[in-house]
Short mmCIF file of C-alpha atoms and ligand atoms in Angstrom, two decimals:
data_model
loop_
_atom_site.label_atom_id
_atom_site.label_comp_id
_atom_site.label_asym_id
_atom_site.label_seq_id
_atom_site.Cartn_x
_atom_site.Cartn_y
_atom_site.Cartn_z
CA MET A 21 62.13 7.01 -54.18
CA THR A 22 62.34 8.15 -50.78
CA ALA A 23 62.09 4.99 -48.61
CA SER A 24 65.34 4.17 -49.12
CA ARG A 25 66.57 7.38 -46.80
CA THR A 26 64.50 6.36 -44.28
CA GLU A 27 65.21 2.54 -44.22
CA ALA A 28 68.54 0.34 -43.89
CA PRO A 29 69.67 -1.15 -47.51
CA THR A 30 69.05 -4.77 -46.96
CA THR A 31 70.92 -6.33 -49.57
CA GLU A 32 74.52 -5.24 -50.64
CA SER A 33 73.03 -4.00 -54.15
CA ALA A 34 70.82 -1.47 -52.71
CA ARG A 35 73.89 -0.65 -50.68
CA LEU A 36 75.57 0.20 -53.98
CA TYR A 37 72.99 1.88 -55.34
CA GLU A 38 72.79 4.13 -52.88
CA ALA A 39 76.42 4.92 -53.46
CA ALA A 40 75.70 5.37 -57.42
CA ARG A 41 72.63 7.58 -56.72
CA HIS A 42 74.78 10.32 -55.43
CA TYR A 43 76.62 10.63 -58.18
CA PHE A 44 74.44 9.76 -61.34
CA PRO A 45 70.73 10.82 -62.04
CA GLY A 46 68.92 7.63 -61.17
CA GLY A 47 72.14 6.08 -59.80
CA VAL A 48 72.70 4.66 -63.59
CA SER A 49 74.47 5.53 -67.08
CA SER A 50 71.80 4.91 -69.06
CA PRO A 51 67.85 4.92 -67.27
CA VAL A 52 66.19 1.79 -68.11
CA ARG A 53 68.46 0.63 -65.74
CA ALA A 54 66.87 2.16 -62.65
CA PHE A 55 64.05 0.04 -62.49
CA ASN A 56 61.39 2.70 -63.11
CA GLY A 57 59.91 0.18 -65.25
CA VAL A 58 59.52 -2.60 -62.37
CA GLY A 59 59.92 -0.78 -59.21
CA GLY A 60 62.68 -2.11 -56.68
CA THR A 61 65.86 -1.15 -56.96
CA PRO A 62 68.26 -2.93 -59.45
CA ARG A 63 70.81 -5.81 -59.22
CA PHE A 64 74.67 -4.65 -59.45
CA ILE A 65 75.54 -7.13 -61.70
CA VAL A 66 79.80 -8.27 -60.76
CA ARG A 67 80.26 -11.24 -63.57
CA GLY A 68 78.47 -12.88 -66.09
CA GLU A 69 79.31 -16.48 -67.44
CA GLY A 70 77.30 -17.59 -70.12
CA ALA A 71 73.63 -17.42 -69.94
CA PHE A 72 74.17 -16.41 -66.36
CA VAL A 73 74.34 -12.78 -64.41
CA VAL A 74 76.24 -13.22 -60.79
CA ASP A 75 75.07 -9.88 -58.57
CA ALA A 76 76.74 -8.39 -55.61
CA ASP A 77 74.63 -10.65 -53.04
CA GLY A 78 75.25 -13.90 -54.96
CA ASN A 79 72.67 -14.78 -56.42
CA ARG A 80 73.22 -17.03 -59.33
CA LEU A 81 70.58 -15.43 -62.02
CA VAL A 82 69.21 -16.68 -66.15
CA ASP A 83 69.90 -13.30 -68.05
CA TYR A 84 67.27 -12.54 -70.57
CA VAL A 85 69.05 -8.92 -70.39
CA LEU A 86 71.94 -9.46 -72.29
CA ALA A 87 73.59 -5.90 -72.22
CA TYR A 88 70.26 -5.32 -74.00
CA GLY A 89 71.88 -6.95 -76.52
CA PRO A 90 75.00 -7.63 -77.53
CA HIS A 91 75.69 -11.20 -75.79
CA ILE A 92 74.57 -13.01 -78.75
CA LEU A 93 77.43 -15.75 -77.55
CA GLY A 94 76.85 -15.43 -74.26
CA HIS A 95 78.51 -13.76 -71.15
CA ALA A 96 82.52 -13.81 -71.05
CA PRO A 97 82.56 -16.58 -74.59
CA PRO A 98 85.84 -17.32 -74.25
CA CYS A 99 87.23 -16.43 -77.90
CA VAL A 100 85.88 -13.35 -77.13
CA ILE A 101 87.71 -12.79 -74.00
CA ALA A 102 90.59 -14.50 -74.97
CA ALA A 103 90.48 -12.10 -78.48
CA ILE A 104 90.33 -8.85 -76.23
CA THR A 105 93.21 -9.78 -73.81
CA ARG A 106 94.88 -10.84 -77.18
CA THR A 107 94.89 -7.70 -78.36
CA VAL A 108 94.43 -5.80 -75.60
CA ALA A 109 98.26 -6.33 -75.33
CA ASN A 110 99.44 -4.61 -78.01
CA GLY A 111 98.03 -1.22 -77.05
CA THR A 112 94.03 0.09 -76.72
CA SER A 113 94.18 2.45 -79.59
CA PHE A 114 96.51 4.55 -82.22
CA GLY A 115 93.83 7.02 -84.33
CA ALA A 116 95.36 4.85 -87.55
CA PRO A 117 94.35 2.37 -89.50
CA SER A 118 94.13 -1.25 -88.37
CA THR A 119 93.74 -5.16 -90.15
CA GLN A 120 90.91 -5.83 -87.64
CA GLU A 121 88.09 -3.06 -89.34
CA THR A 122 89.22 -4.82 -92.33
CA GLU A 123 87.90 -7.72 -91.41
CA LEU A 124 84.74 -7.37 -89.61
CA ALA A 125 84.44 -5.08 -92.33
CA GLY A 126 83.99 -8.60 -94.54
CA LEU A 127 82.19 -10.43 -91.72
CA VAL A 128 79.79 -7.44 -90.85
CA GLN A 129 79.78 -7.75 -95.01
CA GLU A 130 79.12 -11.61 -96.05
CA PHE A 131 76.07 -11.99 -93.74
CA ILE A 132 75.05 -8.48 -95.00
CA PRO A 133 75.44 -7.98 -98.30
CA SER A 134 73.90 -4.94 -98.85
CA MET A 135 76.20 -3.10 -96.40
CA GLN A 136 78.48 -2.66 -99.77
CA VAL A 137 80.55 0.18 -97.75
CA MET A 138 80.56 0.95 -94.10
CA ARG A 139 82.27 3.37 -91.08
CA PHE A 140 82.25 2.22 -87.87
CA VAL A 141 81.51 4.26 -84.93
CA THR A 142 81.50 4.10 -81.21
CA SER A 143 77.83 3.40 -80.87
CA GLY A 144 73.98 2.64 -82.07
CA THR A 145 73.55 6.50 -81.66
CA GLU A 146 75.80 8.14 -83.66
CA ALA A 147 75.47 5.08 -86.69
CA VAL A 148 71.67 6.39 -86.99
CA MET A 149 72.56 9.84 -86.09
CA SER A 150 74.87 9.66 -89.64
CA ALA A 151 72.81 7.99 -91.64
CA ILE A 152 69.93 9.99 -91.38
CA ARG A 153 72.97 13.39 -92.11
CA LEU A 154 73.84 11.18 -95.28
CA ALA A 155 70.35 10.91 -96.40
CA ARG A 156 69.87 14.27 -95.67
CA ALA A 157 73.12 15.33 -98.09
CA ALA A 158 72.68 12.59 -101.20
CA THR A 159 68.79 13.88 -101.80
CA SER A 160 69.06 17.27 -100.37
CA ARG A 161 66.18 17.25 -98.32
CA ASN A 162 65.32 17.22 -94.73
CA LEU A 163 62.40 15.41 -93.96
CA ILE A 164 62.49 11.96 -91.89
CA VAL A 165 60.00 9.43 -91.59
CA LYS A 166 59.92 7.46 -88.87
CA PHE A 167 57.41 4.94 -86.85
CA GLU A 168 55.79 5.51 -83.57
CA GLY A 169 57.32 2.50 -80.65
CA ASN A 170 60.84 1.84 -82.80
CA TYR A 171 63.76 3.76 -80.86
CA HIS A 172 67.27 5.14 -82.92
CA GLY A 173 69.02 6.08 -79.94
CA HIS A 174 68.70 9.99 -78.33
CA SER A 175 69.90 12.07 -81.28
CA ASP A 176 67.45 14.91 -81.64
CA ALA A 177 65.66 13.86 -84.99
CA VAL A 178 64.45 10.64 -83.84
CA LEU A 179 63.40 11.88 -80.23
CA ALA A 180 59.86 13.52 -81.62
CA ARG A 181 56.67 11.79 -80.89
CA ALA A 182 53.82 11.38 -82.45
CA GLY A 183 51.41 14.40 -81.98
CA SER A 184 47.49 14.11 -82.24
CA GLY A 185 46.32 12.28 -86.26
CA VAL A 186 47.66 9.15 -87.80
CA ALA A 187 50.86 11.12 -89.46
CA THR A 188 51.79 14.08 -87.64
CA LEU A 189 55.00 15.85 -87.85
CA GLY A 190 56.53 15.41 -84.73
CA LEU A 191 56.64 16.77 -81.39
CA PRO A 192 59.94 16.48 -79.70
CA ASP A 193 59.90 13.88 -77.16
CA SER A 194 62.54 15.33 -74.59
CA PRO A 195 63.13 18.79 -72.98
CA GLY A 196 65.90 20.37 -74.74
CA VAL A 197 64.62 19.47 -78.24
CA PRO A 198 64.55 22.51 -80.58
CA ALA A 199 60.92 22.05 -82.09
CA GLY A 200 62.79 22.43 -85.22
CA ALA A 201 64.89 19.21 -85.11
CA ALA A 202 62.08 17.30 -84.39
CA GLY A 203 59.63 18.92 -86.60
CA ASP A 204 62.17 17.73 -89.43
CA THR A 205 60.40 14.23 -88.07
CA ILE A 206 57.41 12.55 -90.01
CA VAL A 207 56.63 9.76 -86.86
CA VAL A 208 54.23 7.27 -88.18
CA PRO A 209 51.79 3.97 -86.65
CA TYR A 210 53.86 1.02 -87.12
CA ASN A 211 52.95 -1.62 -89.56
CA ASP A 212 50.16 1.54 -91.17
CA ILE A 213 50.99 1.32 -95.04
CA GLU A 214 48.51 3.30 -95.72
CA ALA A 215 49.53 6.28 -93.57
CA VAL A 216 52.91 5.78 -94.74
CA ARG A 217 51.31 5.83 -98.78
CA GLU A 218 49.30 9.43 -97.24
CA VAL A 219 52.33 10.40 -96.33
CA PHE A 220 54.12 10.05 -99.12
CA ALA A 221 51.36 10.97 -101.63
CA GLU A 222 51.08 14.29 -99.87
CA HIS A 223 55.29 15.32 -98.65
CA GLY A 224 57.37 12.34 -101.07
CA GLY A 225 58.87 15.12 -102.54
CA ARG A 226 60.68 16.62 -99.53
CA ILE A 227 61.70 13.39 -97.53
CA ALA A 228 64.79 12.37 -97.53
CA ALA A 229 64.90 8.92 -95.85
CA VAL A 230 62.75 6.08 -93.88
CA ILE A 231 63.97 5.05 -91.11
CA VAL A 232 62.32 1.90 -89.33
CA GLU A 233 63.89 -1.02 -87.37
CA PRO A 234 62.62 -3.58 -89.42
CA VAL A 235 61.54 -6.17 -86.66
CA ALA A 236 60.67 -3.69 -83.48
CA GLY A 237 62.02 -4.21 -80.87
CA ASN A 238 62.14 -1.26 -78.25
CA MET A 239 58.67 -2.02 -77.73
CA GLY A 240 58.87 -5.24 -76.94
CA VAL A 241 59.01 -7.43 -80.26
CA VAL A 242 55.90 -6.32 -83.05
CA PRO A 243 56.96 -8.56 -86.37
CA PRO A 244 56.56 -6.03 -89.17
CA ALA A 245 52.53 -7.32 -90.89
CA PRO A 246 52.94 -8.60 -94.26
CA GLY A 247 53.84 -6.26 -96.79
CA PHE A 248 54.51 -3.24 -94.58
CA LEU A 249 58.42 -3.57 -95.45
CA GLU A 250 57.79 -4.60 -99.03
CA ALA A 251 56.22 -0.51 -98.85
CA LEU A 252 58.53 1.02 -97.45
CA ARG A 253 60.76 0.11 -100.25
CA TRP A 254 58.11 0.67 -102.72
CA GLN A 255 57.49 4.19 -101.24
CA THR A 256 61.00 4.95 -101.04
CA THR A 257 62.41 4.55 -104.11
CA ALA A 258 58.91 6.21 -106.19
CA TYR A 259 60.24 8.92 -104.38
CA ASP A 260 63.91 8.54 -104.45
CA ALA A 261 64.16 9.00 -100.79
CA ILE A 262 66.07 6.69 -99.06
CA LEU A 263 65.28 3.01 -96.87
CA ILE A 264 67.07 3.02 -93.95
CA PHE A 265 67.07 0.02 -92.15
CA ASP A 266 67.53 0.37 -88.16
CA GLU A 267 69.50 -3.39 -87.61
CA VAL A 268 71.11 -1.52 -84.26
CA MET A 269 69.27 -4.69 -82.66
CA THR A 270 67.86 -7.06 -85.09
CA GLY A 271 71.27 -7.37 -86.87
CA PHE A 272 72.10 -11.00 -86.17
CA ARG A 273 69.51 -11.37 -83.74
CA VAL A 274 66.11 -12.52 -85.96
CA ASP A 275 68.34 -14.03 -88.51
CA PRO A 276 72.43 -13.94 -88.66
CA GLY A 277 71.74 -11.85 -92.10
CA GLY A 278 69.28 -9.46 -90.58
CA ALA A 279 65.89 -8.60 -90.78
CA GLN A 280 67.12 -7.76 -94.34
CA THR A 281 68.04 -10.95 -95.02
CA LEU A 282 64.58 -12.39 -93.20
CA PHE A 283 62.66 -10.21 -95.38
CA GLY A 284 64.90 -10.42 -98.71
CA ILE A 285 64.60 -6.67 -98.40
CA SER A 286 67.40 -4.82 -99.55
CA PRO A 287 67.83 -1.36 -97.47
CA ASP A 288 69.68 1.50 -99.02
CA LEU A 289 71.63 1.77 -95.84
CA THR A 290 71.83 -0.44 -93.04
CA THR A 291 72.82 0.87 -89.13
CA LEU A 292 74.34 -1.76 -87.07
CA GLY A 293 75.96 -1.60 -83.35
CA LYS A 294 75.17 -4.03 -79.90
CA VAL A 295 76.29 -7.77 -81.43
CA ILE A 296 78.92 -6.43 -83.75
CA GLY A 297 80.87 -5.02 -80.33
CA GLY A 298 80.91 -8.59 -78.55
CA GLY A 299 80.35 -6.55 -75.46
CA LEU A 300 81.83 -2.97 -76.25
CA PRO A 301 81.32 0.05 -77.44
CA ILE A 302 80.60 -0.08 -81.53
CA GLY A 303 77.70 1.00 -83.70
CA ALA A 304 77.83 0.90 -87.93
CA TYR A 305 76.46 2.60 -90.50
CA GLY A 306 76.83 1.37 -94.30
CA GLY A 307 74.69 0.43 -97.37
CA ARG A 308 75.06 1.42 -100.55
CA ALA A 309 77.98 2.82 -102.06
CA ASP A 310 77.75 5.32 -104.21
CA LEU A 311 76.02 6.85 -100.50
CA MET A 312 78.75 5.57 -99.09
CA ARG A 313 81.29 7.22 -101.11
CA GLN A 314 79.70 10.98 -99.98
CA ILE A 315 80.96 10.64 -96.14
CA ALA A 316 84.63 12.23 -95.66
CA PRO A 317 87.27 11.82 -97.48
CA ASP A 318 85.62 10.22 -100.34
CA GLY A 319 83.09 12.92 -99.49
CA PRO A 320 81.56 16.39 -98.93
CA VAL A 321 79.85 15.02 -95.26
CA TYR A 322 81.44 15.12 -92.17
CA GLN A 323 81.54 12.38 -89.59
CA ALA A 324 85.03 10.72 -87.55
CA GLY A 325 85.52 9.89 -84.15
CA THR A 326 88.69 9.51 -81.89
CA LEU A 327 87.81 6.35 -81.02
CA ALA A 328 85.92 5.10 -83.78
CA GLY A 329 87.48 1.16 -85.10
CA ASN A 330 89.18 0.44 -82.02
CA PRO A 331 90.96 -2.46 -82.49
CA VAL A 332 90.18 -4.18 -79.14
CA VAL A 333 86.55 -3.46 -79.96
CA MET A 334 87.49 -4.93 -83.62
CA ALA A 335 89.19 -7.60 -82.70
CA ALA A 336 85.74 -8.70 -80.08
CA GLY A 337 83.56 -8.20 -82.32
CA ILE A 338 85.71 -10.63 -84.96
CA ALA A 339 85.47 -13.55 -83.05
CA VAL A 340 81.61 -13.66 -82.34
CA LEU A 341 80.80 -13.21 -85.83
CA ARG A 342 83.09 -15.72 -86.73
CA GLU A 343 81.44 -18.25 -83.92
CA LEU A 344 78.34 -16.93 -85.54
CA ALA A 345 79.46 -18.19 -89.29
CA LYS A 346 79.44 -21.56 -88.07
CA PRO A 347 76.83 -23.73 -88.76
CA GLY A 348 74.42 -24.76 -86.60
CA VAL A 349 75.47 -21.95 -84.05
CA TRP A 350 73.14 -19.19 -84.24
CA ARG A 351 69.85 -21.71 -84.53
CA SER A 352 70.39 -23.22 -81.18
CA ALA A 353 69.93 -19.45 -79.65
CA ALA A 354 67.11 -19.35 -82.31
CA ASP A 355 65.95 -22.88 -81.24
CA ALA A 356 65.97 -22.15 -77.22
CA THR A 357 64.17 -18.90 -78.25
CA SER A 358 60.97 -21.09 -79.58
CA ALA A 359 60.57 -23.15 -76.98
CA LEU A 360 60.74 -20.15 -74.17
CA ALA A 361 58.48 -17.85 -75.65
CA GLU A 362 55.57 -21.54 -76.85
CA GLY A 363 56.88 -22.96 -72.82
CA LEU A 364 55.49 -19.22 -71.55
CA VAL A 365 52.56 -18.93 -73.78
CA ASP A 366 51.79 -22.93 -71.98
CA ALA A 367 52.56 -22.12 -68.95
CA ALA A 368 50.28 -19.32 -68.56
CA GLN A 369 47.39 -20.30 -69.73
CA SER A 370 47.69 -23.47 -67.10
CA SER A 371 47.45 -20.11 -64.65
CA GLY A 372 44.54 -18.25 -67.27
CA VAL A 373 46.91 -15.67 -67.54
CA SER A 374 46.36 -13.90 -71.26
CA ILE A 375 49.70 -13.08 -73.17
CA GLN A 376 51.08 -12.82 -75.98
CA VAL A 377 54.71 -14.06 -76.48
CA PRO A 378 55.82 -12.71 -80.54
CA HIS A 379 59.08 -13.98 -80.84
CA VAL A 380 61.75 -13.61 -83.78
CA GLY A 381 64.78 -15.40 -83.87
CA THR A 382 67.02 -15.10 -80.68
CA MET A 383 64.27 -12.74 -79.38
CA LEU A 384 60.79 -12.66 -77.58
CA THR A 385 58.64 -10.64 -75.98
CA PRO A 386 55.88 -12.12 -72.96
CA PHE A 387 52.78 -8.91 -73.28
CA PHE A 388 50.57 -8.85 -70.98
CA SER A 389 47.11 -8.45 -73.23
CA GLU A 390 44.46 -10.64 -74.87
CA VAL A 391 45.36 -9.17 -78.30
CA PRO A 392 48.33 -9.52 -80.58
CA VAL A 393 50.39 -6.63 -80.31
CA THR A 394 51.18 -4.87 -83.58
CA ASP A 395 51.87 -1.33 -83.24
CA TYR A 396 53.13 0.89 -80.41
CA ALA A 397 49.37 1.89 -79.31
CA THR A 398 48.39 -2.01 -79.07
CA ALA A 399 51.77 -2.03 -76.84
CA ARG A 400 51.41 0.01 -74.52
CA ALA A 401 47.63 -1.14 -73.85
CA CYS A 402 49.15 -3.83 -72.33
CA ASP A 403 49.36 -4.23 -68.45
CA THR A 404 52.67 -3.02 -67.11
CA LYS A 405 51.85 -3.48 -62.97
CA ARG A 406 51.44 -7.36 -64.10
CA TYR A 407 53.96 -7.16 -65.67
CA ALA A 408 56.20 -5.19 -62.89
CA THR A 409 55.24 -8.47 -60.28
CA PHE A 410 55.80 -11.53 -62.98
CA PHE A 411 59.47 -9.58 -63.47
CA HIS A 412 59.87 -8.80 -59.52
CA SER A 413 58.68 -12.81 -59.19
CA MET A 414 61.40 -14.44 -61.76
CA LEU A 415 63.69 -11.54 -60.07
CA GLN A 416 63.02 -14.14 -56.78
CA ARG A 417 63.43 -17.16 -58.86
CA GLY A 418 66.84 -16.98 -60.24
CA VAL A 419 65.78 -15.35 -63.46
CA SER A 420 67.11 -11.69 -65.12
CA PRO A 421 63.69 -10.16 -67.69
CA PRO A 422 64.39 -7.20 -69.12
CA PRO A 423 63.25 -4.41 -66.30
CA SER A 424 59.74 -2.84 -68.55
CA ALA A 425 57.60 -4.21 -70.04
CA PHE A 426 59.01 -2.55 -73.57
CA GLU A 427 62.49 -4.72 -73.62
CA THR A 428 62.82 -7.27 -75.63
CA TRP A 429 63.90 -10.79 -73.91
CA PHE A 430 67.08 -12.11 -75.79
CA LEU A 431 68.44 -15.66 -76.04
CA SER A 432 72.74 -16.93 -76.56
CA THR A 433 73.83 -19.45 -77.68
CA ALA A 434 74.50 -20.52 -74.11
CA HIS A 435 70.91 -20.52 -73.18
CA GLY A 436 69.93 -24.39 -73.81
CA GLU A 437 67.12 -26.94 -72.26
CA ASP A 438 68.39 -26.65 -68.59
CA GLU A 439 67.80 -23.10 -69.02
CA VAL A 440 65.11 -22.85 -70.53
CA ALA A 441 63.60 -25.95 -68.52
CA LEU A 442 65.03 -23.01 -65.18
CA THR A 443 63.01 -20.35 -66.41
CA LEU A 444 59.87 -22.50 -67.06
CA GLU A 445 59.85 -23.54 -63.96
CA ALA A 446 59.74 -20.03 -62.19
CA ALA A 447 57.23 -18.24 -64.76
CA ALA A 448 54.87 -20.97 -64.08
CA GLU A 449 54.83 -20.28 -60.61
CA ALA A 450 55.17 -17.03 -61.06
CA PHE A 451 52.13 -17.43 -63.39
CA SER A 452 49.75 -18.65 -60.53
CA ASP A 453 51.09 -15.46 -58.35
CA ILE A 454 49.44 -13.11 -61.02
CA GLY A 455 46.76 -15.27 -62.33
C1 PLP B 524 70.00 0.23 -79.06
C2 PLP B 524 69.58 0.83 -80.13
C3 PLP B 524 70.19 2.22 -80.67
C4 PLP B 524 70.86 2.39 -80.15
O1 PLP B 524 71.79 2.53 -80.22
P1 PLP B 524 73.36 2.54 -78.73
O2 PLP B 524 74.08 2.41 -78.77
O3 PLP B 524 72.99 2.43 -77.16
O4 PLP B 524 73.34 3.91 -78.90
C5 PLP B 524 69.48 2.36 -82.06
N1 PLP B 524 68.68 1.19 -82.50
C6 PLP B 524 68.18 0.55 -81.77
C7 PLP B 524 67.22 -0.01 -83.06
C8 PLP B 524 68.22 0.00 -81.01
O5 PLP B 524 68.26 -0.76 -80.74
#
């Protein structure tokens, strides 16, 4: 945008953003933060407190971004801050095993028993990259099946988009991704059981793994169709391929035990991130012991990390999972999510605005669509201009939704009746601006 070069910035955030654009592509460290999906300039956040964030101009906003998922207990929960503070006082990193790693792994396994053996890494991207390497090594095959609109981090193999046709060998989704890297990825429409069946009938003996967001969250929330995850489990088993559930987002969010617990399907490998680091950098992958024991140094599949298993990050994750293990804690965030989803539908209806608000556990997305959203094509067909208008109306009224029609709204245990009521009041006015 050139406007900021000719007009003096009117807010502190706009002034800070100008300075940032000098150093960073788009002025940001990750693209969605630049507000390209909705226009305008991003707010600089200086503080978080429970369900709220405070921006550089002193505006206090009910936050549904929650750092794109990690803060399931809200911002700066005392138990997490205390754990971080206590741990960091002893030093930040040692490159040696720590008791915190073992404790966090034990908690993760209590919630997600399929993670018999696991490894901590420093991002979800890295977790997925490593799980794919392991799947390829264990099967001596190269092909990966992924679904349109699912996001698995930014490594080459999963930055593939669909070509034309129902299920196609992937094309690079970014310059710099070699055709070979994307060409070993088959892209299939989400929720299309028949397409999955066809892909296995044609390529089954060459497929190393199927990777899926078991509840899609990176095109907005799109739940799996009945039988879809079962079909993935069935096909991968029949062809000796590995089933990877990418639960970096859904882990602890759609259910305390993730989508695999909610739907009762056990993948071979699971990737985690976000919630398990309490807002500090983390990823994890794990699953069947016979597979995970192939990772170095037990086995030949190489994967390493200087800062992996960092004790401060581990301590934050332990504090989060201990809190989530208490009766009723997770449920309160899920209840607030259903109340918000239902309230948004009612408020939109009152203004004659067509929306769909799919919600699972502590995640929801308002899609401006007259028809249910079931895959990437129906998600793309939503009215993104309406979302942008709605987004800015909400921001003006003290609510911070994600700055893209295709991002999930996250709730936390700090989002109670008052925060939901405040949000629905703002939404009623924002919908009437649109309607
Ligand atoms: C966020 C996310 C990732 C990538 O995690 P990073 O920590 O951003 O690298 C991978 N998969 C899914 C499903 C995600 O939501």
